Amino acid sequence: MPRGIDRSSHKVKWGQHFLIDDQIIEKIVSYADITPTETILEIGGGTGNLTRKLAQLCYRLVVVEADRQLAQKLCSIPGIDVLHGDALRVEFPPFDKTVSNLPYQISSEVTFKLLKHPFTCGVLMYQKEFAQRMVAAPGTKDYSRLTVCLSYMSRVKVLARVPNTAFNPRPAVDSVIVKLVPTKPRFEVLNDVFFHSFVRALFTQRRKTLRAALLVAAQLLDVQAMDQLIAKLPQHWLVRRPYELSPEEIATLSNDSFELHEAQKTRVQQP
Ligand code: SAM
């Protein structure tokens, strides 16, 4: 038990499982390959076990912590900047890398928030099942909206498994360390917002035929002429399932749907 933290005070709503295994902390830090000129962002500093190691290696360390008491304690670590607040709401400063044992309840939102910023790499701890969805191959049960949206603008690699004995209190789930590297868009997407909505809509029907899934997406996204797109697709495509399509194939369908959507807007605007 880390000093100063009473077991009963661990807040479930904030996913407070603190890393107590020094070897795992060393491993995370070494994966990040930090140089003394870099600014590091840590989400959820907790009791500071990882924070203290990071602080020794980088130029500047900014730690975001939602729990006021923990944020106050983190302020006693020399040379770091502590932002007390919700990582989903606070403005991130410019940073080179992010190294964090993430609060699992915000894994998805915080990952997409991070990817809106330029940085070279993230070394991040996630729940194992979440990480499996991040890296899943098309056609597998874990392949999801998360996989497709992440593959559009990043590369994800699972680096190591972390047993629950590395934490206090022990979480009920297994964890893994992941490397997240932002990239340029890896395939063409005409409109980012439409693409994300399209992927979401398609995956509500992940095991239906593509024909059925496209008709649902058309309703959800107000694409009135989806029949035209369906008519253009070969029959063997229409019996495929959304979870079998590669991210690039989904992007192509999204782009075609977006063009139909834009064309219909133009028609409505014409006198
Ligand atoms: N980094 C520490 C460690 O490895 O021991 C703590 C990791 S613990 C899994 C997650 C930390 O994130 C907790 O300290 C929790 O209070 C904090 N946290 C939870 N939700 C947060 C949020 N929305 N924004 C910022 N911090 C949050």
PDB file of C-alpha atoms and ligand atoms in Angstrom:
ATOM      1  CA  MET A   1       0.000   0.000   0.000  1.00  0.00           C
ATOM      2  CA  PRO A   2       1.524   3.355  -0.984  1.00  0.00           C
ATOM      3  CA  ARG A   3       2.236   5.560   2.007  1.00  0.00           C
ATOM      4  CA  GLY A   4      -0.456   8.103   2.814  1.00  0.00           C
ATOM      5  CA  ILE A   5      -3.184   6.248   0.860  1.00  0.00           C
ATOM      6  CA  ASP A   6      -5.813   4.399   2.823  1.00  0.00           C
ATOM      7  CA  ARG A   7      -7.289   1.415   0.945  1.00  0.00           C
ATOM      8  CA  SER A   8     -10.825   2.583   1.713  1.00  0.00           C
ATOM      9  CA  SER A   9     -10.064   5.906   0.046  1.00  0.00           C
ATOM     10  CA  HIS A  10      -9.328   4.408  -3.402  1.00  0.00           C
ATOM     11  CA  LYS A  11     -11.964   5.909  -5.589  1.00  0.00           C
ATOM     12  CA  VAL A  12     -13.593   3.395  -7.883  1.00  0.00           C
ATOM     13  CA  LYS A  13     -15.139   6.102 -10.079  1.00  0.00           C
ATOM     14  CA  TRP A  14     -11.637   7.371 -10.892  1.00  0.00           C
ATOM     15  CA  GLY A  15     -10.149   3.935 -11.568  1.00  0.00           C
ATOM     16  CA  GLN A  16      -7.576   4.364  -8.813  1.00  0.00           C
ATOM     17  CA  HIS A  17      -5.342   1.326  -9.175  1.00  0.00           C
ATOM     18  CA  PHE A  18      -1.839   2.451  -8.396  1.00  0.00           C
ATOM     19  CA  LEU A  19       1.246   0.849  -9.905  1.00  0.00           C
ATOM     20  CA  ILE A  20       3.404  -0.611  -7.152  1.00  0.00           C
ATOM     21  CA  ASP A  21       5.729  -2.829  -9.204  1.00  0.00           C
ATOM     22  CA  ASP A  22       9.011  -0.999  -9.805  1.00  0.00           C
ATOM     23  CA  GLN A  23      10.010  -3.329 -12.635  1.00  0.00           C
ATOM     24  CA  ILE A  24       6.828  -2.491 -14.550  1.00  0.00           C
ATOM     25  CA  ILE A  25       7.366   1.218 -13.909  1.00  0.00           C
ATOM     26  CA  GLU A  26      10.943   0.909 -15.254  1.00  0.00           C
ATOM     27  CA  LYS A  27       9.644  -0.981 -18.273  1.00  0.00           C
ATOM     28  CA  ILE A  28       7.062   1.716 -19.104  1.00  0.00           C
ATOM     29  CA  VAL A  29       9.679   4.438 -18.772  1.00  0.00           C
ATOM     30  CA  SER A  30      12.198   2.584 -20.928  1.00  0.00           C
ATOM     31  CA  TYR A  31       9.607   1.987 -23.685  1.00  0.00           C
ATOM     32  CA  ALA A  32       9.042   5.750 -23.785  1.00  0.00           C
ATOM     33  CA  ASP A  33      12.741   6.359 -24.495  1.00  0.00           C
ATOM     34  CA  ILE A  34      12.595   9.849 -23.019  1.00  0.00           C
ATOM     35  CA  THR A  35      15.302  12.398 -23.805  1.00  0.00           C
ATOM     36  CA  PRO A  36      16.145  15.376 -21.567  1.00  0.00           C
ATOM     37  CA  THR A  37      14.691  17.886 -24.046  1.00  0.00           C
ATOM     38  CA  GLU A  38      11.208  16.380 -24.127  1.00  0.00           C
ATOM     39  CA  THR A  39       7.962  17.500 -22.537  1.00  0.00           C
ATOM     40  CA  ILE A  40       5.925  14.593 -21.200  1.00  0.00           C
ATOM     41  CA  LEU A  41       2.206  14.570 -20.455  1.00  0.00           C
ATOM     42  CA  GLU A  42       0.977  12.124 -17.828  1.00  0.00           C
ATOM     43  CA  ILE A  43      -2.766  11.565 -17.466  1.00  0.00           C
ATOM     44  CA  GLY A  44      -3.720  10.535 -13.931  1.00  0.00           C
ATOM     45  CA  GLY A  45      -0.631  10.942 -11.756  1.00  0.00           C
ATOM     46  CA  GLY A  46      -2.210   9.187  -8.789  1.00  0.00           C
ATOM     47  CA  THR A  47       0.252   8.640  -5.949  1.00  0.00           C
ATOM     48  CA  GLY A  48       3.127   9.667  -8.202  1.00  0.00           C
ATOM     49  CA  ASN A  49       4.911   6.306  -8.531  1.00  0.00           C
ATOM     50  CA  LEU A  50       5.335   6.707 -12.278  1.00  0.00           C
ATOM     51  CA  THR A  51       5.460  10.497 -12.058  1.00  0.00           C
ATOM     52  CA  ARG A  52       8.652  10.542  -9.971  1.00  0.00           C
ATOM     53  CA  LYS A  53      10.526   8.393 -12.514  1.00  0.00           C
ATOM     54  CA  LEU A  54       9.331  10.475 -15.439  1.00  0.00           C
ATOM     55  CA  ALA A  55      10.286  13.717 -13.697  1.00  0.00           C
ATOM     56  CA  GLN A  56      13.926  12.590 -13.517  1.00  0.00           C
ATOM     57  CA  LEU A  57      14.185  12.037 -17.253  1.00  0.00           C
ATOM     58  CA  CYS A  58      12.439  14.810 -19.130  1.00  0.00           C
ATOM     59  CA  TYR A  59      12.685  18.552 -19.623  1.00  0.00           C
ATOM     60  CA  ARG A  60       9.140  19.237 -18.472  1.00  0.00           C
ATOM     61  CA  LEU A  61       6.477  16.978 -16.978  1.00  0.00           C
ATOM     62  CA  VAL A  62       2.832  17.992 -16.952  1.00  0.00           C
ATOM     63  CA  VAL A  63       0.524  15.767 -14.902  1.00  0.00           C
ATOM     64  CA  VAL A  64      -3.262  15.890 -15.078  1.00  0.00           C
ATOM     65  CA  GLU A  65      -5.066  14.518 -12.017  1.00  0.00           C
ATOM     66  CA  ALA A  66      -8.804  14.698 -11.308  1.00  0.00           C
ATOM     67  CA  ASP A  67      -8.637  13.877  -7.603  1.00  0.00           C
ATOM     68  CA  ARG A  68      -7.984  17.077  -5.649  1.00  0.00           C
ATOM     69  CA  GLN A  69      -6.200  15.367  -2.745  1.00  0.00           C
ATOM     70  CA  LEU A  70      -3.887  13.429  -5.046  1.00  0.00           C
ATOM     71  CA  ALA A  71      -3.253  16.524  -7.175  1.00  0.00           C
ATOM     72  CA  GLN A  72      -2.217  18.409  -4.041  1.00  0.00           C
ATOM     73  CA  LYS A  73       0.197  15.648  -3.044  1.00  0.00           C
ATOM     74  CA  LEU A  74       1.660  15.499  -6.558  1.00  0.00           C
ATOM     75  CA  CYS A  75       2.505  19.206  -6.233  1.00  0.00           C
ATOM     76  CA  SER A  76       5.185  18.247  -3.688  1.00  0.00           C
ATOM     77  CA  ILE A  77       7.207  16.462  -6.395  1.00  0.00           C
ATOM     78  CA  PRO A  78       9.859  18.987  -7.435  1.00  0.00           C
ATOM     79  CA  GLY A  79       9.913  20.429 -10.933  1.00  0.00           C
ATOM     80  CA  ILE A  80       6.584  19.169 -12.287  1.00  0.00           C
ATOM     81  CA  ASP A  81       3.428  20.998 -13.364  1.00  0.00           C
ATOM     82  CA  VAL A  82       0.210  19.585 -11.974  1.00  0.00           C
ATOM     83  CA  LEU A  83      -3.122  20.344 -13.632  1.00  0.00           C
ATOM     84  CA  HIS A  84      -5.966  19.511 -11.292  1.00  0.00           C
ATOM     85  CA  GLY A  85      -8.990  18.547 -13.375  1.00  0.00           C
ATOM     86  CA  ASP A  86     -10.661  16.097 -15.694  1.00  0.00           C
ATOM     87  CA  ALA A  87      -8.333  15.087 -18.520  1.00  0.00           C
ATOM     88  CA  LEU A  88     -11.314  15.198 -20.875  1.00  0.00           C
ATOM     89  CA  ARG A  89     -11.891  18.875 -20.059  1.00  0.00           C
ATOM     90  CA  VAL A  90      -8.535  20.502 -19.315  1.00  0.00           C
ATOM     91  CA  GLU A  91      -6.560  21.975 -22.170  1.00  0.00           C
ATOM     92  CA  PHE A  92      -3.408  19.943 -22.791  1.00  0.00           C
ATOM     93  CA  PRO A  93      -0.197  21.946 -23.142  1.00  0.00           C
ATOM     94  CA  PRO A  94       2.063  21.140 -26.110  1.00  0.00           C
ATOM     95  CA  PHE A  95       3.861  17.831 -25.381  1.00  0.00           C
ATOM     96  CA  ASP A  96       6.271  15.469 -27.126  1.00  0.00           C
ATOM     97  CA  LYS A  97       5.178  12.186 -25.575  1.00  0.00           C
ATOM     98  CA  THR A  98       2.510  10.942 -23.238  1.00  0.00           C
ATOM     99  CA  VAL A  99       3.246   8.250 -20.690  1.00  0.00           C
ATOM    100  CA  SER A 100       0.292   7.218 -18.566  1.00  0.00           C
ATOM    101  CA  ASN A 101      -1.351   4.454 -16.623  1.00  0.00           C
ATOM    102  CA  LEU A 102      -4.734   5.613 -17.831  1.00  0.00           C
ATOM    103  CA  PRO A 103      -7.971   5.655 -15.871  1.00  0.00           C
ATOM    104  CA  TYR A 104      -9.684   2.890 -17.870  1.00  0.00           C
ATOM    105  CA  GLN A 105     -13.145   4.450 -17.752  1.00  0.00           C
ATOM    106  CA  ILE A 106     -12.000   7.232 -20.109  1.00  0.00           C
ATOM    107  CA  SER A 107      -9.732   5.106 -22.358  1.00  0.00           C
ATOM    108  CA  SER A 108     -11.553   5.780 -25.601  1.00  0.00           C
ATOM    109  CA  GLU A 109     -12.329   9.477 -25.155  1.00  0.00           C
ATOM    110  CA  VAL A 110      -8.893  10.382 -23.839  1.00  0.00           C
ATOM    111  CA  THR A 111      -7.144   8.464 -26.636  1.00  0.00           C
ATOM    112  CA  PHE A 112      -9.073  10.354 -29.306  1.00  0.00           C
ATOM    113  CA  LYS A 113      -8.476  13.617 -27.439  1.00  0.00           C
ATOM    114  CA  LEU A 114      -4.719  12.907 -27.375  1.00  0.00           C
ATOM    115  CA  LEU A 115      -4.775  12.214 -31.111  1.00  0.00           C
ATOM    116  CA  LYS A 116      -6.079  15.719 -31.778  1.00  0.00           C
ATOM    117  CA  HIS A 117      -2.656  16.970 -30.617  1.00  0.00           C
ATOM    118  CA  PRO A 118       0.707  16.586 -32.321  1.00  0.00           C
ATOM    119  CA  PHE A 119       3.050  14.252 -30.392  1.00  0.00           C
ATOM    120  CA  THR A 120       5.625  11.634 -31.301  1.00  0.00           C
ATOM    121  CA  CYS A 121       4.472   8.674 -29.248  1.00  0.00           C
ATOM    122  CA  GLY A 122       2.412   7.489 -26.314  1.00  0.00           C
ATOM    123  CA  VAL A 123       3.245   4.670 -23.924  1.00  0.00           C
ATOM    124  CA  LEU A 124      -0.083   3.956 -22.304  1.00  0.00           C
ATOM    125  CA  MET A 125      -1.600   1.346 -20.025  1.00  0.00           C
ATOM    126  CA  TYR A 126      -5.028   0.060 -21.026  1.00  0.00           C
ATOM    127  CA  GLN A 127      -7.344  -2.725 -19.996  1.00  0.00           C
ATOM    128  CA  LYS A 128      -6.373  -5.810 -22.017  1.00  0.00           C
ATOM    129  CA  GLU A 129      -9.770  -6.167 -23.725  1.00  0.00           C
ATOM    130  CA  PHE A 130      -9.703  -2.533 -24.818  1.00  0.00           C
ATOM    131  CA  ALA A 131      -6.210  -2.930 -26.282  1.00  0.00           C
ATOM    132  CA  GLN A 132      -7.334  -6.049 -28.153  1.00  0.00           C
ATOM    133  CA  ARG A 133     -10.009  -3.923 -29.832  1.00  0.00           C
ATOM    134  CA  MET A 134      -7.412  -1.276 -30.673  1.00  0.00           C
ATOM    135  CA  VAL A 135      -5.322  -3.724 -32.713  1.00  0.00           C
ATOM    136  CA  ALA A 136      -7.889  -6.264 -33.940  1.00  0.00           C
ATOM    137  CA  ALA A 137      -7.806  -7.596 -37.502  1.00  0.00           C
ATOM    138  CA  PRO A 138     -10.868  -7.349 -39.777  1.00  0.00           C
ATOM    139  CA  GLY A 139     -13.126 -10.379 -39.460  1.00  0.00           C
ATOM    140  CA  THR A 140     -12.353 -10.991 -35.786  1.00  0.00           C
ATOM    141  CA  LYS A 141     -14.709 -10.485 -32.857  1.00  0.00           C
ATOM    142  CA  ASP A 142     -12.666  -7.599 -31.456  1.00  0.00           C
ATOM    143  CA  TYR A 143     -12.601  -5.632 -34.711  1.00  0.00           C
ATOM    144  CA  SER A 144     -14.652  -2.534 -34.007  1.00  0.00           C
ATOM    145  CA  ARG A 145     -15.287   1.147 -34.546  1.00  0.00           C
ATOM    146  CA  LEU A 146     -12.313   1.799 -32.256  1.00  0.00           C
ATOM    147  CA  THR A 147      -9.988  -0.258 -34.495  1.00  0.00           C
ATOM    148  CA  VAL A 148     -11.112   1.486 -37.664  1.00  0.00           C
ATOM    149  CA  CYS A 149     -10.959   5.030 -36.272  1.00  0.00           C
ATOM    150  CA  LEU A 150      -7.535   4.473 -34.693  1.00  0.00           C
ATOM    151  CA  SER A 151      -6.097   2.917 -37.837  1.00  0.00           C
ATOM    152  CA  TYR A 152      -7.030   6.061 -39.762  1.00  0.00           C
ATOM    153  CA  MET A 153      -4.549   8.243 -37.889  1.00  0.00           C
ATOM    154  CA  SER A 154      -2.237   6.112 -35.741  1.00  0.00           C
ATOM    155  CA  ARG A 155      -0.262   2.931 -35.350  1.00  0.00           C
ATOM    156  CA  VAL A 156      -0.889   0.853 -32.259  1.00  0.00           C
ATOM    157  CA  LYS A 157       1.332  -1.880 -30.854  1.00  0.00           C
ATOM    158  CA  VAL A 158       0.807  -3.978 -27.740  1.00  0.00           C
ATOM    159  CA  LEU A 159       4.147  -4.066 -25.930  1.00  0.00           C
ATOM    160  CA  ALA A 160       3.601  -6.111 -22.779  1.00  0.00           C
ATOM    161  CA  ARG A 161       1.057  -7.666 -20.478  1.00  0.00           C
ATOM    162  CA  VAL A 162       0.889  -6.453 -16.903  1.00  0.00           C
ATOM    163  CA  PRO A 163      -0.431  -8.776 -14.187  1.00  0.00           C
ATOM    164  CA  ASN A 164      -2.962  -7.353 -11.745  1.00  0.00           C
ATOM    165  CA  THR A 165      -0.459  -7.975  -8.926  1.00  0.00           C
ATOM    166  CA  ALA A 166       1.407  -4.901 -10.194  1.00  0.00           C
ATOM    167  CA  PHE A 167      -1.359  -2.649  -8.834  1.00  0.00           C
ATOM    168  CA  ASN A 168      -2.780  -1.683  -5.508  1.00  0.00           C
ATOM    169  CA  PRO A 169      -5.657  -2.253  -5.140  1.00  0.00           C
ATOM    170  CA  ARG A 170      -5.615  -5.100  -7.666  1.00  0.00           C
ATOM    171  CA  PRO A 171      -8.004  -4.513 -10.569  1.00  0.00           C
ATOM    172  CA  ALA A 172     -10.334  -7.330 -11.618  1.00  0.00           C
ATOM    173  CA  VAL A 173      -9.118  -6.988 -15.217  1.00  0.00           C
ATOM    174  CA  ASP A 174      -5.791  -7.625 -16.949  1.00  0.00           C
ATOM    175  CA  SER A 175      -3.767  -4.731 -18.307  1.00  0.00           C
ATOM    176  CA  VAL A 176      -1.352  -4.161 -21.172  1.00  0.00           C
ATOM    177  CA  ILE A 177       1.168  -1.505 -22.133  1.00  0.00           C
ATOM    178  CA  VAL A 178       0.541  -0.080 -25.592  1.00  0.00           C
ATOM    179  CA  LYS A 179       2.578   2.125 -27.892  1.00  0.00           C
ATOM    180  CA  LEU A 180       0.447   4.649 -29.752  1.00  0.00           C
ATOM    181  CA  VAL A 181       2.112   6.528 -32.603  1.00  0.00           C
ATOM    182  CA  PRO A 182       0.111   9.262 -34.343  1.00  0.00           C
ATOM    183  CA  THR A 183       0.481   9.204 -38.124  1.00  0.00           C
ATOM    184  CA  LYS A 184      -0.678  11.220 -41.085  1.00  0.00           C
ATOM    185  CA  PRO A 185      -4.073   9.983 -42.315  1.00  0.00           C
ATOM    186  CA  ARG A 186      -3.344   6.482 -43.630  1.00  0.00           C
ATOM    187  CA  PHE A 187      -6.113   6.499 -46.227  1.00  0.00           C
ATOM    188  CA  GLU A 188      -8.262   9.131 -47.878  1.00  0.00           C
ATOM    189  CA  VAL A 189     -11.201  10.451 -45.894  1.00  0.00           C
ATOM    190  CA  LEU A 190     -13.177  13.305 -47.471  1.00  0.00           C
ATOM    191  CA  ASN A 191     -14.748  14.487 -44.243  1.00  0.00           C
ATOM    192  CA  ASP A 192     -13.485  13.435 -40.786  1.00  0.00           C
ATOM    193  CA  VAL A 193     -16.701  14.102 -38.898  1.00  0.00           C
ATOM    194  CA  PHE A 194     -18.827  12.225 -41.432  1.00  0.00           C
ATOM    195  CA  PHE A 195     -16.331   9.321 -41.432  1.00  0.00           C
ATOM    196  CA  HIS A 196     -16.521   8.896 -37.657  1.00  0.00           C
ATOM    197  CA  SER A 197     -20.344   9.027 -37.750  1.00  0.00           C
ATOM    198  CA  PHE A 198     -20.412   6.591 -40.676  1.00  0.00           C
ATOM    199  CA  VAL A 199     -18.170   4.085 -38.890  1.00  0.00           C
ATOM    200  CA  ARG A 200     -20.320   4.384 -35.764  1.00  0.00           C
ATOM    201  CA  ALA A 201     -23.500   3.802 -37.796  1.00  0.00           C
ATOM    202  CA  LEU A 202     -22.048   0.859 -39.726  1.00  0.00           C
ATOM    203  CA  PHE A 203     -20.841  -0.882 -36.563  1.00  0.00           C
ATOM    204  CA  THR A 204     -24.295  -0.692 -34.973  1.00  0.00           C
ATOM    205  CA  GLN A 205     -24.989  -3.376 -37.614  1.00  0.00           C
ATOM    206  CA  ARG A 206     -21.599  -5.111 -37.497  1.00  0.00           C
ATOM    207  CA  ARG A 207     -22.919  -8.607 -38.298  1.00  0.00           C
ATOM    208  CA  LYS A 208     -25.692  -7.643 -40.717  1.00  0.00           C
ATOM    209  CA  THR A 209     -25.143  -7.712 -44.480  1.00  0.00           C
ATOM    210  CA  LEU A 210     -23.512  -4.612 -45.887  1.00  0.00           C
ATOM    211  CA  ARG A 211     -26.713  -3.838 -47.775  1.00  0.00           C
ATOM    212  CA  ALA A 212     -28.726  -3.770 -44.525  1.00  0.00           C
ATOM    213  CA  ALA A 213     -26.005  -1.858 -42.676  1.00  0.00           C
ATOM    214  CA  LEU A 214     -25.778   0.795 -45.394  1.00  0.00           C
ATOM    215  CA  LEU A 215     -29.547   1.313 -45.303  1.00  0.00           C
ATOM    216  CA  VAL A 216     -29.399   1.865 -41.530  1.00  0.00           C
ATOM    217  CA  ALA A 217     -26.418   4.226 -41.941  1.00  0.00           C
ATOM    218  CA  ALA A 218     -28.406   6.121 -44.584  1.00  0.00           C
ATOM    219  CA  GLN A 219     -31.204   6.726 -42.093  1.00  0.00           C
ATOM    220  CA  LEU A 220     -28.902   7.716 -39.266  1.00  0.00           C
ATOM    221  CA  LEU A 221     -26.821  10.073 -41.416  1.00  0.00           C
ATOM    222  CA  ASP A 222     -29.566  11.365 -43.683  1.00  0.00           C
ATOM    223  CA  VAL A 223     -28.171  10.017 -46.939  1.00  0.00           C
ATOM    224  CA  GLN A 224     -31.319   9.813 -49.045  1.00  0.00           C
ATOM    225  CA  ALA A 225     -29.808   8.300 -52.182  1.00  0.00           C
ATOM    226  CA  MET A 226     -28.001   5.342 -50.581  1.00  0.00           C
ATOM    227  CA  ASP A 227     -29.797   3.095 -53.090  1.00  0.00           C
ATOM    228  CA  GLN A 228     -27.537   4.561 -55.789  1.00  0.00           C
ATOM    229  CA  LEU A 229     -24.430   3.487 -53.886  1.00  0.00           C
ATOM    230  CA  ILE A 230     -25.872   0.042 -53.158  1.00  0.00           C
ATOM    231  CA  ALA A 231     -26.746  -0.380 -56.838  1.00  0.00           C
ATOM    232  CA  LYS A 232     -23.124   0.333 -57.814  1.00  0.00           C
ATOM    233  CA  LEU A 233     -21.655  -2.277 -55.437  1.00  0.00           C
ATOM    234  CA  PRO A 234     -21.007  -5.809 -56.733  1.00  0.00           C
ATOM    235  CA  GLN A 235     -23.317  -8.496 -55.315  1.00  0.00           C
ATOM    236  CA  HIS A 236     -20.465 -10.265 -53.474  1.00  0.00           C
ATOM    237  CA  TRP A 237     -19.819  -7.015 -51.578  1.00  0.00           C
ATOM    238  CA  LEU A 238     -23.398  -6.607 -50.459  1.00  0.00           C
ATOM    239  CA  VAL A 239     -23.373  -9.916 -48.604  1.00  0.00           C
ATOM    240  CA  ARG A 240     -20.221  -9.053 -46.689  1.00  0.00           C
ATOM    241  CA  ARG A 241     -20.564  -7.865 -43.075  1.00  0.00           C
ATOM    242  CA  PRO A 242     -19.244  -4.522 -41.764  1.00  0.00           C
ATOM    243  CA  TYR A 243     -16.845  -6.287 -39.367  1.00  0.00           C
ATOM    244  CA  GLU A 244     -15.199  -8.025 -42.343  1.00  0.00           C
ATOM    245  CA  LEU A 245     -14.297  -4.806 -44.181  1.00  0.00           C
ATOM    246  CA  SER A 246     -10.849  -3.267 -43.927  1.00  0.00           C
ATOM    247  CA  PRO A 247     -10.574   0.324 -42.641  1.00  0.00           C
ATOM    248  CA  GLU A 248      -9.705   1.439 -46.186  1.00  0.00           C
ATOM    249  CA  GLU A 249     -12.825  -0.233 -47.624  1.00  0.00           C
ATOM    250  CA  ILE A 250     -14.965   1.416 -44.954  1.00  0.00           C
ATOM    251  CA  ALA A 251     -13.378   4.782 -45.773  1.00  0.00           C
ATOM    252  CA  THR A 252     -14.235   4.334 -49.465  1.00  0.00           C
ATOM    253  CA  LEU A 253     -17.883   3.624 -48.598  1.00  0.00           C
ATOM    254  CA  SER A 254     -17.888   6.599 -46.249  1.00  0.00           C
ATOM    255  CA  ASN A 255     -16.498   8.873 -48.973  1.00  0.00           C
ATOM    256  CA  ASP A 256     -19.102   7.683 -51.503  1.00  0.00           C
ATOM    257  CA  SER A 257     -21.882   8.227 -48.924  1.00  0.00           C
ATOM    258  CA  PHE A 258     -20.517  11.659 -48.081  1.00  0.00           C
ATOM    259  CA  GLU A 259     -20.614  12.641 -51.753  1.00  0.00           C
ATOM    260  CA  LEU A 260     -24.260  11.549 -51.968  1.00  0.00           C
ATOM    261  CA  HIS A 261     -24.998  13.531 -48.809  1.00  0.00           C
ATOM    262  CA  GLU A 262     -23.327  16.667 -50.199  1.00  0.00           C
ATOM    263  CA  ALA A 263     -25.065  16.311 -53.574  1.00  0.00           C
ATOM    264  CA  GLN A 264     -28.437  16.118 -51.871  1.00  0.00           C
ATOM    265  CA  LYS A 265     -27.652  19.261 -49.834  1.00  0.00           C
ATOM    266  CA  THR A 266     -26.822  21.102 -53.061  1.00  0.00           C
ATOM    267  CA  ARG A 267     -30.110  19.969 -54.630  1.00  0.00           C
ATOM    268  CA  VAL A 268     -32.076  21.234 -51.611  1.00  0.00           C
ATOM    269  CA  GLN A 269     -30.348  24.624 -51.795  1.00  0.00           C
ATOM    270  CA  GLN A 270     -31.153  25.121 -55.495  1.00  0.00           C
ATOM    271  CA  PRO A 271     -34.172  27.423 -56.033  1.00  0.00           C
TER     272      PRO A 271
HETATM  273  N1  SAM B   1      -0.296   6.969 -12.559  1.00  0.00           N
HETATM  274  C1  SAM B   1      -0.693   6.379 -11.307  1.00  0.00           C
HETATM  275  C2  SAM B   1      -0.064   5.010 -11.155  1.00  0.00           C
HETATM  276  O1  SAM B   1       0.310   4.447 -12.178  1.00  0.00           O
HETATM  277  O2  SAM B   1       0.032   4.521 -10.038  1.00  0.00           O
HETATM  278  C3  SAM B   1      -2.206   6.297 -11.160  1.00  0.00           C
HETATM  279  C4  SAM B   1      -2.950   5.542 -12.218  1.00  0.00           C
HETATM  280  S1  SAM B   1      -4.633   5.245 -11.825  1.00  0.00           S
HETATM  281  C5  SAM B   1      -4.958   3.867 -12.883  1.00  0.00           C
HETATM  282  C6  SAM B   1      -5.505   6.503 -12.695  1.00  0.00           C
HETATM  283  C7  SAM B   1      -5.386   7.881 -12.093  1.00  0.00           C
HETATM  284  O3  SAM B   1      -6.118   8.774 -12.920  1.00  0.00           O
HETATM  285  C8  SAM B   1      -5.959   8.031 -10.703  1.00  0.00           C
HETATM  286  O4  SAM B   1      -5.050   8.728  -9.906  1.00  0.00           O
HETATM  287  C9  SAM B   1      -7.245   8.837 -10.882  1.00  0.00           C
HETATM  288  O5  SAM B   1      -7.562   9.654  -9.778  1.00  0.00           O
HETATM  289  C10 SAM B   1      -6.905   9.636 -12.121  1.00  0.00           C
HETATM  290  N2  SAM B   1      -8.091   9.992 -12.929  1.00  0.00           N
HETATM  291  C11 SAM B   1      -9.240   9.327 -13.069  1.00  0.00           C
HETATM  292  N3  SAM B   1     -10.072   9.916 -13.945  1.00  0.00           N
HETATM  293  C12 SAM B   1      -9.407  11.017 -14.371  1.00  0.00           C
HETATM  294  C13 SAM B   1      -9.735  12.052 -15.275  1.00  0.00           C
HETATM  295  N4  SAM B   1     -10.909  12.066 -15.929  1.00  0.00           N
HETATM  296  N5  SAM B   1      -8.832  13.035 -15.479  1.00  0.00           N
HETATM  297  C14 SAM B   1      -7.637  13.024 -14.830  1.00  0.00           C
HETATM  298  N6  SAM B   1      -7.276  12.070 -13.967  1.00  0.00           N
HETATM  299  C15 SAM B   1      -8.136  11.078 -13.732  1.00  0.00           C
END
